[in-house]
JSON list of C-alpha atoms and ligand atoms in Angstrom, two decimals:
[
{"chain": "A", "resi": 619, "resn": "MET", "atom": "CA", "xyz": [1.62, -12.90, -19.46]},
{"chain": "A", "resi": 620, "resn": "ASN", "atom": "CA", "xyz": [-1.42, -11.00, -20.68]},
{"chain": "A", "resi": 621, "resn": "ARG", "atom": "CA", "xyz": [-1.68, -7.27, -20.33]},
{"chain": "A", "resi": 622, "resn": "ASP", "atom": "CA", "xyz": [-3.73, -7.32, -17.11]},
{"chain": "A", "resi": 623, "resn": "ALA", "atom": "CA", "xyz": [-1.22, -9.61, -15.46]},
{"chain": "A", "resi": 624, "resn": "VAL", "atom": "CA", "xyz": [1.62, -7.28, -16.44]},
{"chain": "A", "resi": 625, "resn": "LEU", "atom": "CA", "xyz": [-0.28, -4.30, -15.10]},
{"chain": "A", "resi": 626, "resn": "ALA", "atom": "CA", "xyz": [-1.07, -6.12, -11.85]},
{"chain": "A", "resi": 627, "resn": "PHE", "atom": "CA", "xyz": [2.60, -7.02, -11.52]},
{"chain": "A", "resi": 628, "resn": "PHE", "atom": "CA", "xyz": [3.76, -3.41, -11.87]},
{"chain": "A", "resi": 629, "resn": "LEU", "atom": "CA", "xyz": [1.03, -2.10, -9.57]},
{"chain": "A", "resi": 630, "resn": "GLY", "atom": "CA", "xyz": [2.26, -4.65, -7.04]},
{"chain": "A", "resi": 631, "resn": "LEU", "atom": "CA", "xyz": [5.82, -3.37, -7.39]},
{"chain": "A", "resi": 632, "resn": "ALA", "atom": "CA", "xyz": [4.65, 0.23, -6.95]},
{"chain": "A", "resi": 633, "resn": "THR", "atom": "CA", "xyz": [2.84, -0.72, -3.74]},
{"chain": "A", "resi": 634, "resn": "LEU", "atom": "CA", "xyz": [5.90, -2.52, -2.44]},
{"chain": "A", "resi": 635, "resn": "ALA", "atom": "CA", "xyz": [8.09, 0.46, -3.25]},
{"chain": "A", "resi": 636, "resn": "SER", "atom": "CA", "xyz": [5.93, 3.05, -1.50]},
{"chain": "A", "resi": 637, "resn": "ALA", "atom": "CA", "xyz": [5.05, 1.27, 1.76]},
{"chain": "A", "resi": 638, "resn": "GLU", "atom": "CA", "xyz": [7.98, 0.35, 3.96]},
{"chain": "A", "resi": 639, "resn": "VAL", "atom": "CA", "xyz": [8.12, -2.00, 6.88]},
{"chain": "A", "resi": 640, "resn": "THR", "atom": "CA", "xyz": [9.31, 0.03, 9.83]},
{"chain": "A", "resi": 641, "resn": "THR", "atom": "CA", "xyz": [10.87, -0.75, 13.15]},
{"chain": "A", "resi": 642, "resn": "ILE", "atom": "CA", "xyz": [8.44, -1.21, 16.00]},
{"chain": "A", "resi": 643, "resn": "ARG", "atom": "CA", "xyz": [8.82, -1.96, 19.67]},
{"chain": "A", "resi": 644, "resn": "SER", "atom": "CA", "xyz": [6.30, -3.07, 22.26]},
{"chain": "A", "resi": 645, "resn": "CYS", "atom": "CA", "xyz": [4.69, -0.66, 24.69]},
{"chain": "A", "resi": 646, "resn": "PRO", "atom": "CA", "xyz": [5.61, -0.61, 28.36]},
{"chain": "A", "resi": 647, "resn": "ASP", "atom": "CA", "xyz": [2.97, -2.21, 30.61]},
{"chain": "A", "resi": 648, "resn": "VAL", "atom": "CA", "xyz": [1.21, -3.97, 27.73]},
{"chain": "A", "resi": 649, "resn": "SER", "atom": "CA", "xyz": [1.66, -7.73, 27.62]},
{"chain": "A", "resi": 650, "resn": "PRO", "atom": "CA", "xyz": [2.26, -9.03, 24.09]},
{"chain": "A", "resi": 651, "resn": "GLU", "atom": "CA", "xyz": [0.07, -11.98, 25.11]},
{"chain": "A", "resi": 652, "resn": "ILE", "atom": "CA", "xyz": [-2.99, -9.73, 24.93]},
{"chain": "A", "resi": 653, "resn": "CYS", "atom": "CA", "xyz": [-2.23, -8.84, 21.33]},
{"chain": "A", "resi": 654, "resn": "THR", "atom": "CA", "xyz": [0.63, -9.55, 18.97]},
{"chain": "A", "resi": 655, "resn": "ILE", "atom": "CA", "xyz": [1.64, -7.07, 16.31]},
{"chain": "A", "resi": 656, "resn": "ARG", "atom": "CA", "xyz": [3.61, -8.50, 13.44]},
{"chain": "A", "resi": 657, "resn": "GLU", "atom": "CA", "xyz": [4.47, -5.66, 11.10]},
{"chain": "A", "resi": 658, "resn": "LEU", "atom": "CA", "xyz": [3.90, -1.94, 10.61]},
{"chain": "A", "resi": 659, "resn": "ARG", "atom": "CA", "xyz": [4.11, -0.37, 7.17]},
{"chain": "A", "resi": 660, "resn": "ILE", "atom": "CA", "xyz": [4.27, 3.38, 6.54]},
{"chain": "A", "resi": 661, "resn": "ALA", "atom": "CA", "xyz": [3.99, 5.21, 3.21]},
{"chain": "A", "resi": 662, "resn": "PRO", "atom": "CA", "xyz": [5.70, 7.26, 2.00]},
{"chain": "A", "resi": 663, "resn": "CYS", "atom": "CA", "xyz": [8.92, 6.10, 3.65]},
{"chain": "A", "resi": 664, "resn": "PRO", "atom": "CA", "xyz": [12.00, 6.61, 1.47]},
{"chain": "A", "resi": 665, "resn": "ARG", "atom": "CA", "xyz": [14.38, 6.01, 4.41]},
{"chain": "A", "resi": 666, "resn": "HIS", "atom": "CA", "xyz": [14.37, 5.22, 8.13]},
{"chain": "A", "resi": 667, "resn": "PRO", "atom": "CA", "xyz": [13.07, 6.56, 10.38]},
{"chain": "A", "resi": 668, "resn": "CYS", "atom": "CA", "xyz": [10.28, 7.45, 7.94]},
{"chain": "A", "resi": 669, "resn": "PRO", "atom": "CA", "xyz": [10.32, 11.18, 7.16]},
{"chain": "A", "resi": 670, "resn": "LEU", "atom": "CA", "xyz": [6.72, 12.42, 7.32]},
{"chain": "A", "resi": 671, "resn": "LYS", "atom": "CA", "xyz": [6.06, 15.78, 5.71]},
{"chain": "A", "resi": 672, "resn": "LYS", "atom": "CA", "xyz": [3.97, 18.25, 7.64]},
{"chain": "A", "resi": 673, "resn": "GLY", "atom": "CA", "xyz": [0.81, 19.32, 5.83]},
{"chain": "A", "resi": 674, "resn": "ARG", "atom": "CA", "xyz": [0.62, 15.93, 4.09]},
{"chain": "A", "resi": 675, "resn": "ASN", "atom": "CA", "xyz": [-0.97, 12.59, 4.74]},
{"chain": "A", "resi": 676, "resn": "ALA", "atom": "CA", "xyz": [0.90, 9.45, 5.63]},
{"chain": "A", "resi": 677, "resn": "THR", "atom": "CA", "xyz": [-0.69, 6.01, 5.61]},
{"chain": "A", "resi": 678, "resn": "LEU", "atom": "CA", "xyz": [0.02, 3.44, 8.25]},
{"chain": "A", "resi": 679, "resn": "ASP", "atom": "CA", "xyz": [-1.07, -0.13, 8.41]},
{"chain": "A", "resi": 680, "resn": "PHE", "atom": "CA", "xyz": [-0.16, -2.95, 10.73]},
{"chain": "A", "resi": 681, "resn": "ASP", "atom": "CA", "xyz": [-0.99, -6.63, 11.12]},
{"chain": "A", "resi": 682, "resn": "PHE", "atom": "CA", "xyz": [-2.14, -7.66, 14.56]},
{"chain": "A", "resi": 683, "resn": "THR", "atom": "CA", "xyz": [-3.72, -10.66, 16.24]},
{"chain": "A", "resi": 684, "resn": "PRO", "atom": "CA", "xyz": [-5.79, -9.77, 19.29]},
{"chain": "A", "resi": 685, "resn": "ASN", "atom": "CA", "xyz": [-6.35, -12.46, 21.88]},
{"chain": "A", "resi": 686, "resn": "PHE", "atom": "CA", "xyz": [-9.70, -10.94, 22.75]},
{"chain": "A", "resi": 687, "resn": "ALA", "atom": "CA", "xyz": [-13.11, -10.61, 21.16]},
{"chain": "A", "resi": 688, "resn": "ALA", "atom": "CA", "xyz": [-14.61, -7.12, 21.03]},
{"chain": "A", "resi": 689, "resn": "SER", "atom": "CA", "xyz": [-17.25, -5.39, 18.96]},
{"chain": "A", "resi": 690, "resn": "LYS", "atom": "CA", "xyz": [-16.56, -1.80, 20.01]},
{"chain": "A", "resi": 691, "resn": "LEU", "atom": "CA", "xyz": [-12.98, -0.66, 19.69]},
{"chain": "A", "resi": 692, "resn": "GLN", "atom": "CA", "xyz": [-11.23, 2.66, 19.99]},
{"chain": "A", "resi": 693, "resn": "THR", "atom": "CA", "xyz": [-7.91, 3.95, 18.70]},
{"chain": "A", "resi": 694, "resn": "ALA", "atom": "CA", "xyz": [-5.55, 6.80, 19.53]},
{"chain": "A", "resi": 695, "resn": "VAL", "atom": "CA", "xyz": [-1.95, 7.81, 18.96]},
{"chain": "A", "resi": 696, "resn": "TYR", "atom": "CA", "xyz": [0.34, 9.46, 21.54]},
{"chain": "A", "resi": 697, "resn": "TRP", "atom": "CA", "xyz": [3.81, 10.92, 21.86]},
{"chain": "A", "resi": 698, "resn": "ALA", "atom": "CA", "xyz": [5.47, 7.90, 23.46]},
{"chain": "A", "resi": 699, "resn": "ASP", "atom": "CA", "xyz": [7.19, 9.96, 26.16]},
{"chain": "A", "resi": 700, "resn": "ASP", "atom": "CA", "xyz": [4.15, 12.09, 27.09]},
{"chain": "A", "resi": 701, "resn": "PRO", "atom": "CA", "xyz": [3.53, 11.29, 30.76]},
{"chain": "A", "resi": 702, "resn": "GLN", "atom": "CA", "xyz": [-0.08, 12.51, 30.46]},
{"chain": "A", "resi": 703, "resn": "GLN", "atom": "CA", "xyz": [-0.71, 10.28, 27.42]},
{"chain": "A", "resi": 704, "resn": "THR", "atom": "CA", "xyz": [-2.81, 12.96, 25.76]},
{"chain": "A", "resi": 705, "resn": "PRO", "atom": "CA", "xyz": [-4.30, 11.65, 22.49]},
{"chain": "A", "resi": 706, "resn": "PHE", "atom": "CA", "xyz": [-2.56, 13.12, 19.47]},
{"chain": "A", "resi": 707, "resn": "GLY", "atom": "CA", "xyz": [-4.39, 16.13, 18.01]},
{"chain": "A", "resi": 708, "resn": "THR", "atom": "CA", "xyz": [-5.78, 15.16, 14.62]},
{"chain": "A", "resi": 709, "resn": "VAL", "atom": "CA", "xyz": [-6.80, 11.65, 15.70]},
{"chain": "A", "resi": 710, "resn": "GLY", "atom": "CA", "xyz": [-8.14, 12.17, 19.22]},
{"chain": "A", "resi": 711, "resn": "ILE", "atom": "CA", "xyz": [-9.88, 9.06, 20.51]},
{"chain": "A", "resi": 712, "resn": "ALA", "atom": "CA", "xyz": [-11.53, 7.59, 17.44]},
{"chain": "A", "resi": 713, "resn": "ASP", "atom": "CA", "xyz": [-13.75, 4.65, 16.59]},
{"chain": "A", "resi": 714, "resn": "ALA", "atom": "CA", "xyz": [-11.33, 1.96, 15.41]},
{"chain": "A", "resi": 715, "resn": "CYS", "atom": "CA", "xyz": [-13.93, -0.02, 13.46]},
{"chain": "A", "resi": 716, "resn": "PRO", "atom": "CA", "xyz": [-13.59, 1.96, 10.20]},
{"chain": "A", "resi": 717, "resn": "HIS", "atom": "CA", "xyz": [-9.88, 1.00, 10.28]},
{"chain": "A", "resi": 718, "resn": "ILE", "atom": "CA", "xyz": [-9.98, -2.69, 11.22]},
{"chain": "A", "resi": 719, "resn": "THR", "atom": "CA", "xyz": [-12.33, -5.65, 10.87]},
{"chain": "A", "resi": 720, "resn": "CYS", "atom": "CA", "xyz": [-14.93, -5.49, 13.64]},
{"chain": "A", "resi": 721, "resn": "PRO", "atom": "CA", "xyz": [-15.77, -7.41, 15.72]},
{"chain": "A", "resi": 722, "resn": "THR", "atom": "CA", "xyz": [-12.34, -8.78, 16.59]},
{"chain": "A", "resi": 723, "resn": "VAL", "atom": "CA", "xyz": [-12.13, -12.53, 17.06]},
{"chain": "A", "resi": 724, "resn": "ALA", "atom": "CA", "xyz": [-9.61, -13.91, 19.55]},
{"chain": "A", "resi": 725, "resn": "GLY", "atom": "CA", "xyz": [-6.66, -15.45, 17.73]},
{"chain": "A", "resi": 726, "resn": "THR", "atom": "CA", "xyz": [-7.74, -14.18, 14.30]},
{"chain": "A", "resi": 727, "resn": "PRO", "atom": "CA", "xyz": [-5.34, -11.92, 12.37]},
{"chain": "A", "resi": 728, "resn": "ASN", "atom": "CA", "xyz": [-6.62, -8.43, 11.63]},
{"chain": "A", "resi": 729, "resn": "ILE", "atom": "CA", "xyz": [-5.25, -5.38, 9.82]},
{"chain": "A", "resi": 730, "resn": "PHE", "atom": "CA", "xyz": [-5.32, -1.76, 10.93]},
{"chain": "A", "resi": 731, "resn": "THR", "atom": "CA", "xyz": [-5.20, 0.95, 8.24]},
{"chain": "A", "resi": 732, "resn": "TYR", "atom": "CA", "xyz": [-5.11, 4.68, 8.88]},
{"chain": "A", "resi": 733, "resn": "THR", "atom": "CA", "xyz": [-4.52, 7.83, 6.84]},
{"chain": "A", "resi": 734, "resn": "LEU", "atom": "CA", "xyz": [-2.85, 10.28, 9.21]},
{"chain": "A", "resi": 735, "resn": "TYR", "atom": "CA", "xyz": [-2.71, 13.99, 8.51]},
{"chain": "A", "resi": 736, "resn": "ILE", "atom": "CA", "xyz": [0.58, 15.46, 9.74]},
{"chain": "A", "resi": 737, "resn": "GLY", "atom": "CA", "xyz": [-0.27, 18.87, 11.17]},
{"chain": "A", "resi": 738, "resn": "LYS", "atom": "CA", "xyz": [1.73, 21.87, 10.00]},
{"chain": "A", "resi": 739, "resn": "LYS", "atom": "CA", "xyz": [2.35, 23.16, 13.52]},
{"chain": "A", "resi": 740, "resn": "LEU", "atom": "CA", "xyz": [4.05, 20.03, 14.81]},
{"chain": "A", "resi": 741, "resn": "PRO", "atom": "CA", "xyz": [7.73, 20.34, 15.74]},
{"chain": "A", "resi": 742, "resn": "ASN", "atom": "CA", "xyz": [10.47, 19.05, 13.44]},
{"chain": "A", "resi": 743, "resn": "GLY", "atom": "CA", "xyz": [12.49, 16.10, 14.63]},
{"chain": "A", "resi": 744, "resn": "LYS", "atom": "CA", "xyz": [12.59, 12.38, 15.27]},
{"chain": "A", "resi": 745, "resn": "TYR", "atom": "CA", "xyz": [10.08, 11.09, 17.77]},
{"chain": "A", "resi": 746, "resn": "TRP", "atom": "CA", "xyz": [8.68, 7.85, 19.10]},
{"chain": "A", "resi": 747, "resn": "PHE", "atom": "CA", "xyz": [4.92, 7.52, 18.80]},
{"chain": "A", "resi": 748, "resn": "ARG", "atom": "CA", "xyz": [2.66, 5.01, 20.50]},
{"chain": "A", "resi": 749, "resn": "TRP", "atom": "CA", "xyz": [-0.37, 3.65, 18.65]},
{"chain": "A", "resi": 750, "resn": "LYS", "atom": "CA", "xyz": [-3.17, 1.82, 20.46]},
{"chain": "A", "resi": 751, "resn": "VAL", "atom": "CA", "xyz": [-6.36, -0.05, 19.58]},
{"chain": "A", "resi": 752, "resn": "TRP", "atom": "CA", "xyz": [-8.42, -1.23, 22.55]},
{"chain": "A", "resi": 753, "resn": "ASN", "atom": "CA", "xyz": [-11.71, -2.76, 23.61]},
{"chain": "A", "resi": 754, "resn": "GLU", "atom": "CA", "xyz": [-14.01, 0.09, 24.64]},
{"chain": "A", "resi": 755, "resn": "ASP", "atom": "CA", "xyz": [-15.62, -2.13, 27.29]},
{"chain": "A", "resi": 756, "resn": "ASN", "atom": "CA", "xyz": [-12.28, -3.28, 28.72]},
{"chain": "A", "resi": 757, "resn": "PRO", "atom": "CA", "xyz": [-9.30, -0.98, 28.06]},
{"chain": "A", "resi": 758, "resn": "ALA", "atom": "CA", "xyz": [-6.92, -3.63, 29.44]},
{"chain": "A", "resi": 759, "resn": "GLU", "atom": "CA", "xyz": [-7.58, -5.51, 26.21]},
{"chain": "A", "resi": 760, "resn": "VAL", "atom": "CA", "xyz": [-5.29, -3.46, 24.03]},
{"chain": "A", "resi": 761, "resn": "CYS", "atom": "CA", "xyz": [-3.03, -3.73, 21.02]},
{"chain": "A", "resi": 762, "resn": "CYS", "atom": "CA", "xyz": [-0.11, -1.32, 21.25]},
{"chain": "A", "resi": 763, "resn": "LEU", "atom": "CA", "xyz": [3.05, -0.53, 19.34]},
{"chain": "A", "resi": 764, "resn": "GLU", "atom": "CA", "xyz": [5.67, 2.16, 19.32]},
{"chain": "A", "resi": 765, "resn": "THR", "atom": "CA", "xyz": [7.43, 3.46, 16.23]},
{"chain": "A", "resi": 766, "resn": "ARG", "atom": "CA", "xyz": [9.88, 6.23, 15.46]},
{"chain": "A", "resi": 767, "resn": "VAL", "atom": "CA", "xyz": [9.30, 8.72, 12.65]},
{"chain": "A", "resi": 768, "resn": "GLU", "atom": "CA", "xyz": [10.78, 12.01, 11.57]},
{"chain": "A", "resi": 769, "resn": "LEU", "atom": "CA", "xyz": [8.50, 15.05, 11.28]},
{"chain": "A", "resi": 770, "resn": "ARG", "atom": "CA", "xyz": [9.77, 17.55, 8.75]},
{"chain": "A", "resi": 771, "resn": "ARG", "atom": "CA", "xyz": [8.75, 20.43, 6.55]},
{"chain": "B", "resi": 262, "resn": "NAG", "atom": "C1", "xyz": [-5.60, 13.61, 3.47]},
{"chain": "B", "resi": 262, "resn": "NAG", "atom": "O1", "xyz": [-6.56, 12.58, 3.47]},
{"chain": "B", "resi": 262, "resn": "NAG", "atom": "C2", "xyz": [-7.89, 13.04, 3.61]},
{"chain": "B", "resi": 262, "resn": "NAG", "atom": "C3", "xyz": [-8.81, 11.85, 3.79]},
{"chain": "B", "resi": 262, "resn": "NAG", "atom": "O2", "xyz": [-8.31, 10.68, 3.23]},
{"chain": "B", "resi": 262, "resn": "NAG", "atom": "C4", "xyz": [-8.24, 13.89, 2.40]},
{"chain": "B", "resi": 262, "resn": "NAG", "atom": "O3", "xyz": [-9.55, 14.37, 2.52]},
{"chain": "B", "resi": 262, "resn": "NAG", "atom": "C5", "xyz": [-7.26, 15.05, 2.33]},
{"chain": "B", "resi": 262, "resn": "NAG", "atom": "O4", "xyz": [-7.51, 15.81, 1.16]},
{"chain": "B", "resi": 262, "resn": "NAG", "atom": "C6", "xyz": [-5.82, 14.56, 2.33]},
{"chain": "B", "resi": 262, "resn": "NAG", "atom": "N1", "xyz": [-4.94, 15.73, 2.45]},
{"chain": "B", "resi": 262, "resn": "NAG", "atom": "C7", "xyz": [-3.81, 15.85, 1.77]},
{"chain": "B", "resi": 262, "resn": "NAG", "atom": "C8", "xyz": [-2.99, 17.05, 2.06]},
{"chain": "B", "resi": 262, "resn": "NAG", "atom": "O5", "xyz": [-3.45, 15.02, 0.93]}
]
């Protein structure tokens, strides 16, 4: 192997080591037929559920295949058990297009990538979060997953 190949190999290992595939579950009331989500990766994630340090960034990315075409998409994250489904503070309701490939094409795999700042005032503990990406013109066309992480100092 030449030097670049060796470097690429070790960079690949470093990426594998820092981003971990995490457990996900589907969201209530969202049919997986509208959108399938294959895998969510979170970094850093030295153990499960991923411990996310407050005051730091965590990166999330997931592979999804929407069964709908849309050019304007929105994204938000929620506490899974929040009955009001208030969008999570630092994200709010955001344009999803900087984080995915827009427009979406029905049946075509896509990747969502997000750098999430973990606010210092959040409580410590293990919580389920719900992450959504939806068609702005038809919110029933939605990709949704739930994952459990640990917020800690
Ligand atoms: C978090 O990420 C944002 C944008 O990527 C960056 O501006 C900020 O400095 C990062 N904060 C920390 C604590 O790493």
